[in-house]
Amino acid sequence: ETGAKDSRATDAVTVAIATGNGALSGTLTVNAVHGTAKFTDLVVTGSGAQTLVFSAAPSTGPVSVTSASFNVAPPPPIVWSGFFGGVGAPPKLNKVKAGNDIRIVFGLGGDEGPAIFATGFPASQPISCTTLATQGSLVPLVMADTSLSYNKGNERYVLLWQTDTSFDGTCLALAMKFVDGSTHTAYFNFAK
């Protein structure tokens, strides 16, 4: 009978986005236990109407079921509270030493977790030291696991930017684009 549950089934069941612009993460394939597949850590990112499709390939033939449509709200906006610790926002041109690690301290109104940046960010971009106009492409920073931290005491993030001595005599913009689409930038003038 179609739609009947087989309590002996242990087949692998896979889930994917059927419709919508979301991205799905978590454990995407689980084995059924007593005919039931439980997905416990799925996360849909994106926004708008979505449906999921669950598929299995038992010996009786492939089976797929599409979920009811559900809506994913866009992420809440980031509450930017500024740069701190000596780094100033534009038009300030922050003077720093090439080759040093620069501590970029900023606030987002609280702990937003570690996944705060949009793909490809933070990034640096060459700028004119006199006009501050951009002069090249964005280059994503190489981020180590320890590059970003959060201080619960003062509710601020710290981004460690590992600079190179080759930056000497140049000016760079540090662009931080967040998952809500907002971007905040600081300008740096590198010297020896």
CSV table of C-alpha atoms in Angstrom, one decimal, residues 4-162:
chain,number,residue,atom,x,y,z
A,4,ALA,CA,2.3,2.7,4.5
A,5,LYS,CA,5.0,2.6,7.1
A,6,ASP,CA,7.3,-0.5,7.1
A,7,SER,CA,8.5,-0.7,10.7
A,8,ARG,CA,11.3,-3.0,9.5
A,9,ALA,CA,12.8,-0.5,7.1
A,10,THR,CA,16.4,0.6,7.8
A,11,ASP,CA,17.1,2.3,4.4
A,12,ALA,CA,19.2,5.4,4.1
A,13,VAL,CA,17.1,8.5,3.6
A,14,THR,CA,18.6,11.7,2.1
A,15,VAL,CA,17.2,15.2,2.3
A,16,ALA,CA,17.7,18.1,-0.1
A,17,ILE,CA,16.2,21.5,-0.9
A,18,ALA,CA,13.4,20.9,-3.4
A,19,THR,CA,12.3,24.5,-4.0
A,20,GLY,CA,13.5,27.8,-2.7
A,21,ASN,CA,16.8,29.7,-2.6
A,22,GLY,CA,18.0,28.2,0.7
A,23,ALA,CA,21.1,26.2,1.4
A,24,LEU,CA,20.8,23.1,3.6
A,25,SER,CA,23.4,22.0,6.2
A,26,GLY,CA,23.5,19.3,8.9
A,27,THR,CA,23.4,15.6,8.6
A,28,LEU,CA,21.8,15.1,5.2
A,29,THR,CA,21.5,11.3,5.2
A,30,VAL,CA,20.3,9.1,8.0
A,31,ASN,CA,19.3,5.5,8.2
A,32,ALA,CA,15.7,4.7,9.2
A,33,VAL,CA,15.1,3.0,12.5
A,34,HIS,CA,11.9,0.9,12.7
A,35,GLY,CA,10.7,2.7,9.5
A,36,THR,CA,11.3,6.2,10.7
A,37,ALA,CA,14.2,8.6,9.7
A,38,LYS,CA,14.8,11.4,12.1
A,39,PHE,CA,16.8,14.4,11.0
A,40,THR,CA,17.8,16.4,14.1
A,41,ASP,CA,20.3,19.0,13.0
A,42,LEU,CA,19.1,20.5,9.7
A,43,VAL,CA,19.6,24.2,9.1
A,44,VAL,CA,18.2,26.1,6.2
A,45,THR,CA,19.9,29.4,5.4
A,46,GLY,CA,18.5,31.8,2.9
A,47,SER,CA,15.1,33.3,3.0
A,48,GLY,CA,11.6,32.9,1.6
A,49,ALA,CA,9.5,29.8,0.8
A,50,GLN,CA,11.3,26.5,0.9
A,51,THR,CA,10.4,22.8,0.5
A,52,LEU,CA,12.5,19.8,1.3
A,53,VAL,CA,12.5,16.4,-0.5
A,54,PHE,CA,13.3,13.2,1.3
A,55,SER,CA,14.5,10.3,-0.8
A,56,ALA,CA,15.2,6.6,-0.2
A,57,ALA,CA,16.0,3.7,-2.5
A,58,PRO,CA,14.6,0.5,-0.8
A,59,SER,CA,14.6,-2.8,-2.6
A,60,THR,CA,11.0,-2.2,-3.7
A,61,GLY,CA,12.0,0.9,-5.7
A,62,PRO,CA,12.9,4.6,-5.2
A,63,VAL,CA,10.6,6.6,-2.9
A,64,SER,CA,10.6,10.4,-2.4
A,65,VAL,CA,8.4,12.7,-0.3
A,66,THR,CA,8.3,16.5,-0.5
A,67,SER,CA,7.6,18.5,2.6
A,68,ALA,CA,5.0,21.1,3.0
A,69,SER,CA,6.2,24.6,2.1
A,70,PHE,CA,7.7,26.6,5.0
A,71,ASN,CA,9.1,30.1,5.2
A,72,VAL,CA,12.6,31.0,6.3
A,73,ALA,CA,12.9,34.6,7.7
A,74,PRO,CA,15.9,36.6,6.7
A,75,PRO,CA,18.6,36.9,9.4
A,76,PRO,CA,18.0,39.8,11.7
A,77,PRO,CA,20.1,42.9,11.0
A,78,ILE,CA,23.5,43.2,12.7
A,79,VAL,CA,23.5,45.9,15.3
A,80,TRP,CA,26.8,47.7,14.5
A,81,SER,CA,28.2,49.6,17.5
A,82,GLY,CA,31.5,50.7,16.0
A,83,PHE,CA,35.2,50.2,16.0
A,84,PHE,CA,37.1,50.4,19.4
A,85,GLY,CA,40.6,50.1,20.7
A,86,GLY,CA,42.3,52.9,18.6
A,87,VAL,CA,40.9,51.9,15.2
A,88,GLY,CA,38.8,54.7,13.8
A,89,ALA,CA,36.1,54.6,11.1
A,90,PRO,CA,36.5,56.4,7.8
A,91,PRO,CA,37.6,59.0,6.9
A,92,LYS,CA,40.3,58.3,9.5
A,93,LEU,CA,43.4,56.7,8.0
A,94,ASN,CA,44.8,54.5,10.8
A,95,LYS,CA,48.6,54.4,10.9
A,96,VAL,CA,50.0,50.9,11.6
A,97,LYS,CA,53.3,49.0,11.2
A,98,ALA,CA,53.6,46.6,8.2
A,99,GLY,CA,54.2,43.0,9.3
A,100,ASN,CA,52.4,43.4,12.7
A,101,ASP,CA,49.2,41.7,13.7
A,102,ILE,CA,46.5,44.4,13.9
A,103,ARG,CA,43.7,44.0,16.5
A,104,ILE,CA,40.4,45.1,15.0
A,105,VAL,CA,38.0,45.5,17.9
A,106,PHE,CA,34.3,46.0,17.0
A,107,GLY,CA,30.9,45.6,18.5
A,108,LEU,CA,27.7,44.0,17.2
A,109,GLY,CA,25.5,44.7,20.1
A,110,GLY,CA,26.2,41.3,21.6
A,111,ASP,CA,27.4,37.8,20.8
A,112,GLU,CA,26.2,36.9,17.3
A,113,GLY,CA,28.4,33.7,17.2
A,114,PRO,CA,31.4,33.0,15.0
A,115,ALA,CA,29.6,32.9,11.6
A,116,ILE,CA,29.2,36.7,11.3
A,117,PHE,CA,30.9,37.4,8.0
A,118,ALA,CA,29.5,37.0,4.4
A,119,THR,CA,31.4,34.6,2.1
A,120,GLY,CA,34.8,36.2,1.0
A,121,PHE,CA,35.0,38.6,4.0
A,122,PRO,CA,36.7,40.2,5.8
A,123,ALA,CA,38.8,41.4,2.8
A,124,SER,CA,41.4,44.0,2.1
A,125,GLN,CA,41.5,46.3,-0.8
A,126,PRO,CA,44.2,48.7,-2.0
A,127,ILE,CA,43.3,52.4,-1.7
A,128,SER,CA,44.9,55.8,-2.5
A,129,CYS,CA,46.7,57.1,0.6
A,130,THR,CA,45.6,60.7,-0.4
A,131,THR,CA,42.1,60.3,-1.8
A,132,LEU,CA,41.1,57.0,-0.1
A,133,ALA,CA,39.7,55.9,-3.5
A,134,THR,CA,39.8,52.1,-4.1
A,135,GLN,CA,42.6,51.1,-6.5
A,136,GLY,CA,42.2,47.3,-6.8
A,137,SER,CA,40.3,44.2,-6.1
A,138,LEU,CA,39.1,42.8,-2.8
A,139,VAL,CA,41.4,40.1,-1.4
A,140,PRO,CA,39.8,37.8,1.3
A,141,LEU,CA,41.9,37.6,4.5
A,142,VAL,CA,43.4,34.2,5.4
A,143,MET,CA,41.5,33.4,8.5
A,144,ALA,CA,42.9,31.0,11.2
A,145,ASP,CA,40.7,29.5,13.8
A,146,THR,CA,42.1,32.0,16.3
A,147,SER,CA,41.6,35.1,14.0
A,148,LEU,CA,38.2,36.0,15.4
A,149,SER,CA,37.2,35.9,19.1
A,150,TYR,CA,34.5,37.3,21.2
A,151,ASN,CA,35.0,39.0,24.6
A,152,LYS,CA,31.9,38.5,26.8
A,153,GLY,CA,33.2,41.0,29.4
A,154,ASN,CA,33.0,44.0,27.0
A,155,GLU,CA,30.7,42.4,24.4
A,156,ARG,CA,33.2,43.0,21.6
A,157,TYR,CA,34.7,41.0,18.8
A,158,VAL,CA,38.4,41.0,18.1
A,159,LEU,CA,39.7,40.2,14.6
A,160,LEU,CA,43.4,39.6,14.3
A,161,TRP,CA,44.7,40.8,10.9
A,162,GLN,CA,48.1,39.3,10.1
